[in-house]
């Protein structure tokens, strides 16, 4: 961020913008570790134009964490998507029943599906003692009280789940039994958390890496979240558990939770309550699609991340959503399609979710995950080029009588994109992806070398990982050949920057 003294203690201008620089280690070419899993000290910083954003003063004054998350990880398209879905669909909070302390039960909300939501139990092995060494009176609502149901009950061991991904049923070793003894909790904080430990229920991870339906009594530990159905609707809970396990659910929680992607990998109950849920209006046939899929996924063995060490005794950098075996992978694709169809997402919106969760999140916490750092495949380059062309064509409109033609030339480490106008709609329809060694690419490779030399741009290509050069009616973009630079959401951002710079230049 940038700071400066305000003149004569003047009141802040609502239209004033705060400049934000969100540093990603992978764009620090001089000090970025060369191998995945390695870490080193950053002794210099280079300012990458693509990492500089602005937050309006009025947005910052709102107290919401969303503008800051969007400045670091998102775009205006992400903001519009979140806003649209949160207006279109009821939130989890809208479905939530109110807890009545007197009756110690949930009071049904005005919803076709009524749920109870709470964080888990804070268990204690013994009540606190007074200064005289005697146990305090457990009758006070603020004092420890015994929890008979906890003795010998299963309790979720979150540490055992830490290295697991794609989990739809609890492994036996992750739910060990507590000792058969007296357990305690704070009196005023026991009835509600205890209610969501009763089956059938869903247990949602604080890190949002699982949301599992379970039909047995299970102690939900502190900071994890439990969800029950007031009508004990098992089918709805199974569908909801799948929805909360989808890429969209993580995408939403990532932006709505201030800590995810910034500090700790933990989301809040408040952010979960903001989740738009499109399941309440499903017909029985539509709901059966979810329950059938749940039955298949619950039989799949979770993927266990390896604990192997890499060079320099550093732990392996694992992805949040690693590649699964073929059978599970096909079911996950079906889950994300069901979710996207239920939400009514366009193809562009589906790409925004996929790009953040499956690609860019691999850069979190200074990581160099393969999902983000690998070289893009030809079909991914073509998808990027197509998205870039479509966005530029939408801006110029049909009345211009000409289309954008996009050509991508790649070598081993980098690529150049040439954007030109043409009246030949057929020639512009399919972007060209050329290898630098191809004969038809030689002229463009020569153009690239001349551009860099003539504009003294070698050093800028080193610092600016998304360099744009304008030459007459043609635009050239030079960028590294890493997957996260070539997503469809990156194409939208590149098109927006080209449009803005063209308008300013004109």
Tab-separated table of C-alpha atoms in Angstrom:
chain	number	residue	atom	x	y	z
A	1	UNK	CA	0.000	0.000	0.000
A	2	UNK	CA	1.043	3.612	-0.384
A	3	UNK	CA	0.609	6.238	2.346
A	4	UNK	CA	1.003	10.014	2.419
A	5	UNK	CA	0.151	12.909	4.744
A	6	UNK	CA	-3.265	14.422	4.228
A	7	UNK	CA	-3.139	18.177	3.595
A	8	UNK	CA	-4.419	20.272	6.528
A	9	UNK	CA	-6.230	17.291	8.037
A	10	UNK	CA	-8.701	17.358	5.153
A	11	UNK	CA	-11.528	14.840	5.166
A	12	UNK	CA	-10.935	11.814	2.940
A	13	UNK	CA	-12.414	12.008	-0.545
A	14	UNK	CA	-14.785	9.064	-1.174
A	15	UNK	CA	-13.404	8.855	-4.714
A	16	UNK	CA	-9.815	8.652	-3.471
A	17	UNK	CA	-7.984	5.419	-4.297
A	18	UNK	CA	-5.442	3.475	-2.277
A	19	UNK	CA	-2.645	1.913	-4.310
A	20	UNK	CA	-2.071	-1.729	-3.391
A	21	UNK	CA	0.939	-3.861	-4.356
A	22	UNK	CA	0.383	-7.581	-3.736
A	23	UNK	CA	3.682	-9.394	-3.997
A	24	UNK	CA	3.838	-12.897	-5.472
A	25	UNK	CA	7.177	-14.648	-4.985
A	26	UNK	CA	7.071	-16.280	-8.425
A	27	UNK	CA	7.224	-12.843	-10.073
A	28	UNK	CA	10.399	-11.881	-8.173
A	29	UNK	CA	12.758	-13.180	-10.832
A	30	UNK	CA	15.946	-12.171	-9.018
A	31	UNK	CA	15.177	-13.973	-5.756
A	32	UNK	CA	12.524	-16.532	-6.638
A	33	UNK	CA	13.564	-20.121	-5.705
A	34	UNK	CA	14.216	-22.169	-8.796
A	35	UNK	CA	12.821	-25.433	-7.455
A	36	UNK	CA	9.429	-26.214	-5.974
A	37	UNK	CA	9.643	-26.642	-2.209
A	38	UNK	CA	12.642	-24.369	-1.761
A	39	UNK	CA	12.489	-21.121	0.184
A	40	UNK	CA	14.941	-18.269	0.377
A	41	UNK	CA	15.276	-14.739	1.662
A	42	UNK	CA	13.928	-11.983	-0.555
A	43	UNK	CA	16.689	-9.364	-0.697
A	44	UNK	CA	15.168	-7.164	-3.400
A	45	UNK	CA	11.718	-6.380	-4.776
A	46	UNK	CA	10.730	-5.674	-8.345
A	47	UNK	CA	7.431	-3.924	-8.988
A	48	UNK	CA	5.312	-5.906	-11.413
A	49	UNK	CA	2.636	-3.795	-13.068
A	50	UNK	CA	0.155	-6.686	-13.050
A	51	UNK	CA	0.395	-6.849	-9.246
A	52	UNK	CA	-0.438	-3.176	-8.678
A	53	UNK	CA	-4.128	-2.510	-8.043
A	54	UNK	CA	-6.206	0.211	-6.412
A	55	UNK	CA	-8.907	0.122	-3.734
A	56	UNK	CA	-11.372	2.988	-3.522
A	57	UNK	CA	-11.491	4.873	-0.235
A	58	UNK	CA	-15.207	4.195	0.243
A	59	UNK	CA	-14.656	0.465	-0.253
A	60	UNK	CA	-11.882	0.402	2.327
A	61	UNK	CA	-14.054	2.412	4.748
A	62	UNK	CA	-16.809	-0.206	4.524
A	63	UNK	CA	-14.758	-2.549	6.704
A	64	UNK	CA	-15.242	-5.465	4.311
A	65	UNK	CA	-12.253	-7.648	3.566
A	66	UNK	CA	-13.487	-8.374	0.028
A	67	UNK	CA	-11.922	-5.297	-1.692
A	68	UNK	CA	-8.495	-6.248	-0.332
A	69	UNK	CA	-8.845	-9.897	-1.362
A	70	UNK	CA	-9.942	-8.839	-4.849
A	71	UNK	CA	-6.975	-6.456	-5.092
A	72	UNK	CA	-4.604	-9.320	-4.340
A	73	UNK	CA	-6.241	-12.343	-5.934
A	74	UNK	CA	-9.239	-11.268	-7.960
A	75	UNK	CA	-10.651	-9.012	-10.632
A	76	UNK	CA	-13.832	-7.039	-11.368
A	77	UNK	CA	-15.253	-10.204	-12.920
A	78	UNK	CA	-14.870	-12.053	-9.610
A	79	UNK	CA	-16.576	-9.201	-7.785
A	80	UNK	CA	-19.503	-9.232	-10.210
A	81	UNK	CA	-19.838	-13.016	-9.986
A	82	UNK	CA	-19.934	-13.029	-6.190
A	83	UNK	CA	-22.390	-10.130	-6.103
A	84	UNK	CA	-24.716	-11.697	-8.671
A	85	UNK	CA	-24.896	-15.097	-6.990
A	86	UNK	CA	-25.324	-13.680	-3.494
A	87	UNK	CA	-28.315	-11.685	-4.745
A	88	UNK	CA	-29.801	-14.503	-6.791
A	89	UNK	CA	-29.734	-17.335	-4.264
A	90	UNK	CA	-30.643	-17.590	-0.570
A	91	UNK	CA	-27.646	-17.695	1.722
A	92	UNK	CA	-26.901	-20.347	4.282
A	93	UNK	CA	-27.860	-17.753	6.903
A	94	UNK	CA	-31.291	-17.339	5.276
A	95	UNK	CA	-31.883	-21.064	5.820
A	96	UNK	CA	-30.571	-21.039	9.373
A	97	UNK	CA	-32.872	-21.654	12.338
A	98	UNK	CA	-32.518	-19.511	15.447
A	99	UNK	CA	-31.293	-21.162	18.611
A	100	UNK	CA	-33.618	-20.817	21.601
A	101	UNK	CA	-31.702	-20.889	24.871
A	102	UNK	CA	-34.751	-21.670	26.994
A	103	UNK	CA	-35.916	-24.717	25.088
A	104	UNK	CA	-32.342	-25.537	23.970
A	105	UNK	CA	-33.548	-26.245	20.473
A	106	UNK	CA	-33.677	-24.646	17.045
A	107	UNK	CA	-36.660	-22.524	16.034
A	108	UNK	CA	-37.462	-23.212	12.382
A	109	UNK	CA	-36.845	-20.422	9.884
A	110	UNK	CA	-39.145	-19.488	7.005
A	111	UNK	CA	-37.427	-21.779	4.559
A	112	UNK	CA	-38.276	-24.990	2.740
A	113	UNK	CA	-35.059	-26.346	4.198
A	114	UNK	CA	-34.252	-25.361	7.757
A	115	UNK	CA	-30.788	-25.989	9.177
A	116	UNK	CA	-28.915	-25.510	12.427
A	117	UNK	CA	-25.322	-24.263	12.275
A	118	UNK	CA	-22.687	-23.886	14.978
A	119	UNK	CA	-19.009	-24.216	15.714
A	120	UNK	CA	-17.894	-27.323	17.602
A	121	UNK	CA	-17.428	-28.148	21.261
A	122	UNK	CA	-14.576	-26.884	23.409
A	123	UNK	CA	-14.002	-29.963	25.563
A	124	UNK	CA	-12.131	-29.898	28.854
A	125	UNK	CA	-10.820	-32.867	30.793
A	126	UNK	CA	-11.785	-31.390	34.166
A	127	UNK	CA	-13.556	-28.312	35.523
A	128	UNK	CA	-11.500	-25.340	36.578
A	129	UNK	CA	-10.709	-25.097	40.242
A	130	UNK	CA	-11.195	-22.213	42.632
A	131	UNK	CA	-8.357	-20.640	44.581
A	132	UNK	CA	-9.119	-23.066	47.446
A	133	UNK	CA	-8.597	-25.971	45.078
A	134	UNK	CA	-12.247	-26.989	44.992
A	135	UNK	CA	-14.222	-27.507	41.815
A	136	UNK	CA	-16.427	-24.592	40.875
A	137	UNK	CA	-20.211	-24.795	40.859
A	138	UNK	CA	-21.192	-26.205	37.458
A	139	UNK	CA	-24.760	-24.889	37.690
A	140	UNK	CA	-23.713	-21.409	36.494
A	141	UNK	CA	-24.183	-20.991	32.750
A	142	UNK	CA	-20.717	-19.497	32.416
A	143	UNK	CA	-18.963	-22.249	34.364
A	144	UNK	CA	-17.816	-25.713	33.250
A	145	UNK	CA	-20.509	-28.355	33.099
A	146	UNK	CA	-20.227	-32.112	32.487
A	147	UNK	CA	-20.990	-33.522	29.028
A	148	UNK	CA	-22.152	-37.102	29.502
A	149	UNK	CA	-22.521	-37.687	25.756
A	150	UNK	CA	-18.771	-37.168	25.223
A	151	UNK	CA	-17.655	-40.152	27.301
A	152	UNK	CA	-16.540	-42.873	24.882
A	153	UNK	CA	-17.888	-40.947	21.864
A	154	UNK	CA	-16.140	-40.567	18.528
A	155	UNK	CA	-14.382	-37.239	18.006
A	156	UNK	CA	-12.934	-35.831	14.816
A	157	UNK	CA	-9.128	-35.667	14.815
A	158	UNK	CA	-8.381	-32.758	12.477
A	159	UNK	CA	-4.636	-33.515	12.501
A	160	UNK	CA	-5.339	-36.904	10.932
A	161	UNK	CA	-7.231	-35.142	8.129
A	162	UNK	CA	-4.532	-32.578	7.416
A	163	UNK	CA	-2.795	-34.561	4.656
A	164	UNK	CA	-5.986	-35.805	3.012
A	165	UNK	CA	-7.763	-34.341	0.002
A	166	UNK	CA	-11.045	-35.140	-1.768
A	167	UNK	CA	-12.625	-36.572	1.383
A	168	UNK	CA	-16.296	-37.557	1.368
A	169	UNK	CA	-16.351	-39.995	4.310
A	170	UNK	CA	-14.312	-40.084	7.500
A	171	UNK	CA	-11.575	-42.752	7.690
A	172	UNK	CA	-11.795	-44.747	10.923
A	173	UNK	CA	-8.441	-43.457	12.145
A	174	UNK	CA	-9.679	-39.847	11.856
A	175	UNK	CA	-12.533	-40.398	14.343
A	176	UNK	CA	-11.021	-42.100	17.421
A	177	UNK	CA	-13.084	-42.655	20.551
A	178	UNK	CA	-12.641	-40.471	23.600
A	179	UNK	CA	-11.830	-42.008	26.953
A	180	UNK	CA	-14.800	-43.153	29.009
A	181	UNK	CA	-14.530	-40.500	31.689
A	182	UNK	CA	-16.021	-37.181	32.677
A	183	UNK	CA	-15.676	-34.421	30.080
A	184	UNK	CA	-16.609	-30.787	30.553
A	185	UNK	CA	-17.400	-27.651	28.606
A	186	UNK	CA	-18.491	-24.129	29.409
A	187	UNK	CA	-22.125	-24.350	30.455
A	188	UNK	CA	-23.375	-21.523	28.267
A	189	UNK	CA	-21.495	-22.900	25.258
A	190	UNK	CA	-22.440	-26.569	25.467
A	191	UNK	CA	-26.092	-27.083	24.360
A	192	UNK	CA	-25.765	-25.466	20.904
A	193	UNK	CA	-22.440	-27.087	19.873
A	194	UNK	CA	-23.674	-30.397	21.270
A	195	UNK	CA	-26.813	-30.196	19.100
A	196	UNK	CA	-24.782	-30.169	15.860
A	197	UNK	CA	-22.806	-33.229	17.026
A	198	UNK	CA	-25.967	-35.333	16.711
A	199	UNK	CA	-26.683	-37.195	13.452
A	200	UNK	CA	-27.461	-36.740	10.685
A	201	UNK	CA	-25.056	-33.839	10.231
A	202	UNK	CA	-22.327	-32.264	8.114
A	203	UNK	CA	-18.894	-31.397	9.463
A	204	UNK	CA	-17.220	-28.506	7.627
A	205	UNK	CA	-13.483	-27.974	7.955
A	206	UNK	CA	-12.218	-24.604	9.192
A	207	UNK	CA	-9.782	-24.726	6.264
A	208	UNK	CA	-12.679	-25.543	3.891
A	209	UNK	CA	-10.880	-28.574	2.480
A	210	UNK	CA	-13.759	-30.923	3.337
A	211	UNK	CA	-17.486	-30.934	4.117
A	212	UNK	CA	-18.513	-34.462	5.086
A	213	UNK	CA	-21.941	-35.937	5.737
A	214	UNK	CA	-22.007	-38.341	8.695
A	215	UNK	CA	-24.896	-40.315	10.147
A	216	UNK	CA	-23.385	-41.206	13.541
A	217	UNK	CA	-22.869	-39.183	16.720
A	218	UNK	CA	-19.538	-37.383	16.368
A	219	UNK	CA	-17.986	-34.704	18.561
A	220	UNK	CA	-17.209	-31.723	16.331
A	221	UNK	CA	-14.080	-30.026	17.727
A	222	UNK	CA	-13.688	-26.308	18.298
A	223	UNK	CA	-13.341	-24.077	15.193
A	224	UNK	CA	-14.795	-26.785	12.931
A	225	UNK	CA	-18.441	-26.269	11.940
A	226	UNK	CA	-21.416	-28.592	12.201
A	227	UNK	CA	-24.675	-28.391	10.235
A	228	UNK	CA	-27.880	-30.319	10.965
A	229	UNK	CA	-31.279	-30.429	9.292
A	230	UNK	CA	-34.162	-29.417	11.554
A	231	UNK	CA	-36.295	-32.022	9.766
A	232	UNK	CA	-33.472	-34.592	9.635
A	233	UNK	CA	-33.548	-34.518	5.843
A	234	UNK	CA	-30.641	-36.826	5.039
A	235	UNK	CA	-30.858	-36.393	1.273
A	236	UNK	CA	-30.668	-32.618	1.521
A	237	UNK	CA	-27.687	-32.829	3.891
A	238	UNK	CA	-25.876	-35.167	1.491
A	239	UNK	CA	-26.474	-32.745	-1.374
A	240	UNK	CA	-25.380	-29.796	0.755
A	241	UNK	CA	-22.190	-31.596	1.795
A	242	UNK	CA	-21.302	-32.103	-1.881
A	243	UNK	CA	-22.090	-28.485	-2.711
A	244	UNK	CA	-19.819	-27.320	0.125
A	245	UNK	CA	-17.076	-29.625	-1.254
A	246	UNK	CA	-17.201	-28.076	-4.728
A	247	UNK	CA	-14.682	-25.736	-6.322
A	248	UNK	CA	-17.241	-22.931	-6.164
A	249	UNK	CA	-17.635	-23.304	-2.381
A	250	UNK	CA	-13.886	-22.933	-1.859
A	251	UNK	CA	-13.792	-20.053	-4.356
A	252	UNK	CA	-16.522	-18.208	-2.439
A	253	UNK	CA	-14.979	-18.860	0.966
A	254	UNK	CA	-11.545	-17.844	-0.281
A	255	UNK	CA	-12.774	-14.369	-1.195
A	256	UNK	CA	-15.165	-13.964	1.731
A	257	UNK	CA	-12.678	-15.074	4.424
A	258	UNK	CA	-10.024	-12.518	5.298
A	259	UNK	CA	-7.413	-15.087	6.375
A	260	UNK	CA	-7.538	-17.565	3.498
A	261	UNK	CA	-4.766	-16.731	1.036
A	262	UNK	CA	-3.285	-14.093	3.343
A	263	UNK	CA	-2.255	-15.650	6.641
A	264	UNK	CA	-3.754	-18.789	8.149
A	265	UNK	CA	-5.622	-21.319	6.069
A	266	UNK	CA	-8.817	-20.816	8.036
A	267	UNK	CA	-12.267	-19.485	7.216
A	268	UNK	CA	-14.930	-18.226	9.602
A	269	UNK	CA	-18.492	-19.204	10.438
A	270	UNK	CA	-19.603	-15.740	9.334
A	271	UNK	CA	-18.146	-16.261	5.856
A	272	UNK	CA	-19.876	-19.646	5.589
A	273	UNK	CA	-23.198	-18.017	6.415
A	274	UNK	CA	-22.775	-15.775	3.352
A	275	UNK	CA	-22.590	-18.778	1.007
A	276	UNK	CA	-25.337	-18.677	-1.680
A	277	UNK	CA	-27.074	-22.056	-1.819
A	278	UNK	CA	-29.164	-23.036	-4.893
A	279	UNK	CA	-30.381	-26.379	-3.508
A	280	UNK	CA	-33.615	-25.432	-1.743
A	281	UNK	CA	-35.679	-25.382	-4.934
A	282	UNK	CA	-34.492	-28.718	-6.328
A	283	UNK	CA	-37.097	-31.282	-7.343
A	284	UNK	CA	-36.878	-34.839	-6.013
A	285	UNK	CA	-35.391	-36.005	-9.330
A	286	UNK	CA	-32.770	-33.249	-9.256
A	287	UNK	CA	-31.945	-33.971	-5.623
A	288	UNK	CA	-31.520	-37.660	-6.455
A	289	UNK	CA	-28.652	-36.752	-8.833
A	290	UNK	CA	-26.785	-35.323	-5.856
A	291	UNK	CA	-27.514	-38.243	-3.524
A	292	UNK	CA	-26.489	-40.822	-6.141
A	293	UNK	CA	-23.241	-38.927	-6.727
A	294	UNK	CA	-22.692	-38.708	-2.955
A	295	UNK	CA	-23.005	-42.485	-2.632
A	296	UNK	CA	-20.305	-42.934	-5.296
A	297	UNK	CA	-17.928	-40.342	-3.829
A	298	UNK	CA	-18.342	-41.677	-0.278
A	299	UNK	CA	-16.904	-44.998	-1.477
A	300	UNK	CA	-13.791	-43.348	-2.942
A	301	UNK	CA	-10.612	-43.478	-0.929
A	302	UNK	CA	-9.251	-40.007	-0.064
A	303	UNK	CA	-6.019	-38.984	-1.685
A	304	UNK	CA	-3.146	-38.808	0.800
A	305	UNK	CA	-0.481	-36.207	0.168
A	306	UNK	CA	3.044	-37.520	0.362
A	307	UNK	CA	5.286	-36.402	3.221
A	308	UNK	CA	8.478	-36.818	1.232
A	309	UNK	CA	11.215	-34.232	1.638
A	310	UNK	CA	12.721	-32.268	-1.170
A	311	UNK	CA	16.116	-30.723	-1.679
A	312	UNK	CA	17.250	-28.641	1.287
A	313	UNK	CA	15.092	-30.661	3.743
A	314	UNK	CA	12.095	-28.516	2.891
A	315	UNK	CA	8.617	-30.099	2.862
A	316	UNK	CA	7.018	-30.721	-0.484
A	317	UNK	CA	4.684	-27.932	-1.600
A	318	UNK	CA	1.319	-29.636	-1.991
A	319	UNK	CA	-1.717	-28.321	-3.785
A	320	UNK	CA	-5.043	-27.871	-1.993
A	321	UNK	CA	-6.739	-29.884	-4.718
A	322	UNK	CA	-4.227	-32.384	-6.083
A	323	UNK	CA	-4.937	-34.545	-9.085
A	324	UNK	CA	-6.985	-37.597	-8.144
A	325	UNK	CA	-7.168	-41.034	-9.717
A	326	UNK	CA	-9.151	-41.276	-12.912
A	327	UNK	CA	-12.341	-42.616	-11.313
A	328	UNK	CA	-12.457	-39.996	-8.583
A	329	UNK	CA	-11.447	-37.270	-11.001
A	330	UNK	CA	-14.437	-38.026	-13.244
A	331	UNK	CA	-16.778	-37.834	-10.245
A	332	UNK	CA	-15.253	-34.498	-9.181
A	333	UNK	CA	-15.867	-33.133	-12.670
A	334	UNK	CA	-19.488	-34.266	-12.360
A	335	UNK	CA	-19.759	-32.581	-8.940
A	336	UNK	CA	-18.462	-29.247	-10.216
A	337	UNK	CA	-20.761	-29.447	-13.245
A	338	UNK	CA	-23.784	-30.138	-11.037
A	339	UNK	CA	-22.817	-27.170	-8.868
A	340	UNK	CA	-22.276	-24.834	-11.827
A	341	UNK	CA	-25.564	-25.886	-13.438
A	342	UNK	CA	-27.467	-25.379	-10.173
A	343	UNK	CA	-25.952	-21.893	-9.759
A	344	UNK	CA	-26.593	-21.014	-13.412
A	345	UNK	CA	-22.961	-20.166	-14.216
A	346	UNK	CA	-21.808	-19.120	-17.664
A	347	UNK	CA	-18.712	-20.678	-19.214
A	348	UNK	CA	-16.706	-17.557	-18.403
A	349	UNK	CA	-17.788	-17.718	-14.756
A	350	UNK	CA	-16.843	-21.387	-14.558
A	351	UNK	CA	-13.403	-20.460	-15.846
A	352	UNK	CA	-12.976	-17.824	-13.128
A	353	UNK	CA	-13.635	-20.432	-10.447
A	354	UNK	CA	-11.444	-23.096	-12.038
A	355	UNK	CA	-8.521	-20.722	-12.591
A	356	UNK	CA	-8.394	-19.558	-8.983
A	357	UNK	CA	-8.949	-22.921	-7.280
A	358	UNK	CA	-7.099	-25.251	-9.629
A	359	UNK	CA	-4.300	-22.984	-10.877
A	360	UNK	CA	-3.551	-19.712	-9.095
A	361	UNK	CA	-4.060	-20.994	-5.548
A	362	UNK	CA	-0.918	-23.089	-6.074
A	363	UNK	CA	1.011	-19.793	-5.656
A	364	UNK	CA	-0.340	-19.200	-2.151
A	365	UNK	CA	2.149	-18.638	0.670
A	366	UNK	CA	5.133	-18.265	-1.662
A	367	UNK	CA	4.613	-21.664	-3.269
A	368	UNK	CA	5.544	-22.729	-6.794
A	369	UNK	CA	2.951	-25.440	-7.273
A	370	UNK	CA	3.124	-27.372	-10.521
A	371	UNK	CA	-0.505	-26.529	-11.307
A	372	UNK	CA	0.556	-22.870	-11.692
A	373	UNK	CA	4.185	-23.162	-12.807
A	374	UNK	CA	4.052	-25.876	-15.469
A	375	UNK	CA	4.099	-24.992	-19.153
A	376	UNK	CA	0.593	-24.598	-20.583
A	377	UNK	CA	-0.641	-27.180	-23.063
A	378	UNK	CA	-1.553	-26.111	-26.615
A	379	UNK	CA	-5.270	-26.400	-25.862
A	380	UNK	CA	-4.813	-24.108	-22.845
A	381	UNK	CA	-2.924	-21.557	-24.959
A	382	UNK	CA	-5.738	-21.688	-27.479
A	383	UNK	CA	-8.381	-21.228	-24.762
A	384	UNK	CA	-6.488	-18.166	-23.480
A	385	UNK	CA	-6.192	-16.705	-26.984
A	386	UNK	CA	-9.874	-17.364	-27.716
A	387	UNK	CA	-10.962	-15.656	-24.473
A	388	UNK	CA	-8.684	-12.688	-25.232
A	389	UNK	CA	-10.059	-12.344	-28.763
A	390	UNK	CA	-13.698	-12.645	-27.674
A	391	UNK	CA	-13.299	-9.961	-25.004
A	392	UNK	CA	-11.636	-7.562	-27.457
A	393	UNK	CA	-14.266	-8.295	-30.128
A	394	UNK	CA	-17.057	-7.640	-27.633
A	395	UNK	CA	-15.554	-4.226	-26.931
A	396	UNK	CA	-15.235	-3.169	-30.589
A	397	UNK	CA	-18.654	-4.595	-31.484
A	398	UNK	CA	-20.046	-5.858	-34.778
A	399	UNK	CA	-20.341	-2.380	-36.267
A	400	UNK	CA	-16.568	-2.061	-36.563
A	401	UNK	CA	-16.625	-4.504	-39.458
A	402	UNK	CA	-13.405	-6.142	-38.390
A	403	UNK	CA	-12.248	-8.771	-35.921
A	404	UNK	CA	-9.179	-9.320	-33.820
A	405	UNK	CA	-6.739	-11.940	-35.014
A	406	UNK	CA	-4.636	-13.467	-32.242
A	407	UNK	CA	-1.425	-15.399	-32.853
A	408	UNK	CA	0.713	-16.983	-30.132
A	409	UNK	CA	4.364	-17.932	-30.729
A	410	UNK	CA	6.114	-20.026	-28.061
A	411	UNK	CA	9.627	-21.229	-27.359
A	412	UNK	CA	10.932	-23.195	-24.371
A	413	UNK	CA	10.587	-20.424	-21.771
A	414	UNK	CA	8.380	-17.623	-23.045
A	415	UNK	CA	5.766	-16.649	-25.575
A	416	UNK	CA	4.679	-13.650	-27.588
A	417	UNK	CA	1.117	-12.789	-28.532
A	418	UNK	CA	0.381	-10.705	-31.603
A	419	UNK	CA	-3.019	-8.994	-31.780
A	420	UNK	CA	-4.047	-7.477	-35.093
A	421	UNK	CA	-7.216	-6.379	-36.888
A	422	UNK	CA	-8.589	-8.186	-39.912
A	423	UNK	CA	-11.777	-8.032	-41.986
A	424	UNK	CA	-11.436	-11.746	-42.727
A	425	UNK	CA	-13.755	-13.221	-40.099
A	426	UNK	CA	-12.835	-16.796	-41.003
A	427	UNK	CA	-9.100	-16.120	-40.599
A	428	UNK	CA	-9.735	-14.509	-37.211
A	429	UNK	CA	-12.107	-17.199	-35.969
A	430	UNK	CA	-9.473	-19.642	-34.729
A	431	UNK	CA	-6.369	-18.275	-32.938
A	432	UNK	CA	-3.053	-19.586	-34.251
A	433	UNK	CA	-0.666	-21.320	-31.822
A	434	UNK	CA	2.818	-21.608	-33.347
A	435	UNK	CA	6.097	-23.055	-32.094
A	436	UNK	CA	9.085	-20.772	-32.590
A	437	UNK	CA	10.721	-23.458	-34.728
A	438	UNK	CA	7.855	-23.488	-37.249
A	439	UNK	CA	8.639	-21.823	-40.563
A	440	UNK	CA	5.572	-19.574	-40.389
A	441	UNK	CA	6.654	-18.367	-36.945
A	442	UNK	CA	10.107	-17.156	-37.974
A	443	UNK	CA	8.897	-13.735	-39.069
A	444	UNK	CA	7.133	-13.203	-35.747
A	445	UNK	CA	10.203	-14.334	-33.811
A	446	UNK	CA	12.246	-11.772	-35.714
A	447	UNK	CA	9.626	-9.133	-34.871
A	448	UNK	CA	9.884	-10.077	-31.208
A	449	UNK	CA	13.650	-9.635	-31.186
A	450	UNK	CA	13.379	-6.274	-32.956
A	451	UNK	CA	10.707	-5.069	-30.523
A	452	UNK	CA	12.780	-5.932	-27.499
A	453	UNK	CA	15.896	-4.369	-28.947
A	454	UNK	CA	14.243	-1.227	-30.326
A	455	UNK	CA	12.294	-0.542	-27.141
A	456	UNK	CA	15.104	-1.458	-24.750
A	457	UNK	CA	12.568	-3.868	-23.362
A	458	UNK	CA	14.796	-6.756	-22.355
A	459	UNK	CA	15.018	-5.438	-18.818
A	460	UNK	CA	11.281	-4.720	-18.738
A	461	UNK	CA	10.500	-8.268	-19.808
A	462	UNK	CA	12.614	-9.319	-16.826
A	463	UNK	CA	10.699	-7.149	-14.338
A	464	UNK	CA	7.270	-6.935	-15.974
A	465	UNK	CA	6.012	-10.480	-16.318
A	466	UNK	CA	3.212	-9.351	-18.636
A	467	UNK	CA	4.843	-6.810	-20.956
A	468	UNK	CA	2.679	-5.080	-23.582
A	469	UNK	CA	4.111	-3.201	-26.568
A	470	UNK	CA	1.990	-1.178	-29.013
A	471	UNK	CA	3.214	-0.809	-32.596
A	472	UNK	CA	0.770	0.849	-34.972
A	473	UNK	CA	-2.474	-1.087	-35.032
A	474	UNK	CA	-0.779	-4.186	-33.622
A	475	UNK	CA	-0.361	-5.076	-29.967
A	476	UNK	CA	2.273	-7.476	-28.657
A	477	UNK	CA	2.263	-9.187	-25.260
A	478	UNK	CA	5.339	-10.995	-23.941
A	479	UNK	CA	4.984	-13.248	-20.928
A	480	UNK	CA	6.644	-16.302	-19.332
A	481	UNK	CA	5.439	-19.748	-20.286
A	482	UNK	CA	3.855	-20.614	-16.936
A	483	UNK	CA	0.303	-21.892	-16.700
A	484	UNK	CA	-0.971	-19.161	-14.344
A	485	UNK	CA	-0.144	-16.499	-16.967
A	486	UNK	CA	-2.296	-18.323	-19.540
A	487	UNK	CA	-5.633	-18.897	-17.848
A	488	UNK	CA	-8.894	-17.609	-19.316
A	489	UNK	CA	-9.286	-15.214	-16.389
A	490	UNK	CA	-5.801	-13.856	-17.187
A	491	UNK	CA	-7.032	-13.286	-20.743
A	492	UNK	CA	-9.908	-11.147	-19.433
A	493	UNK	CA	-7.488	-9.050	-17.395
A	494	UNK	CA	-5.097	-8.657	-20.335
A	495	UNK	CA	-7.931	-7.590	-22.624
A	496	UNK	CA	-9.139	-5.041	-20.076
A	497	UNK	CA	-5.654	-3.541	-19.764
A	498	UNK	CA	-5.251	-3.334	-23.530
A	499	UNK	CA	-8.613	-1.597	-23.871
A	500	UNK	CA	-7.820	0.877	-21.101
A	501	UNK	CA	-4.369	1.700	-22.449
A	502	UNK	CA	-5.707	2.048	-25.988
A	503	UNK	CA	-8.398	4.479	-24.848
A	504	UNK	CA	-5.904	6.523	-22.864
A	505	UNK	CA	-3.444	6.523	-25.760
A	506	UNK	CA	-6.094	7.646	-28.223
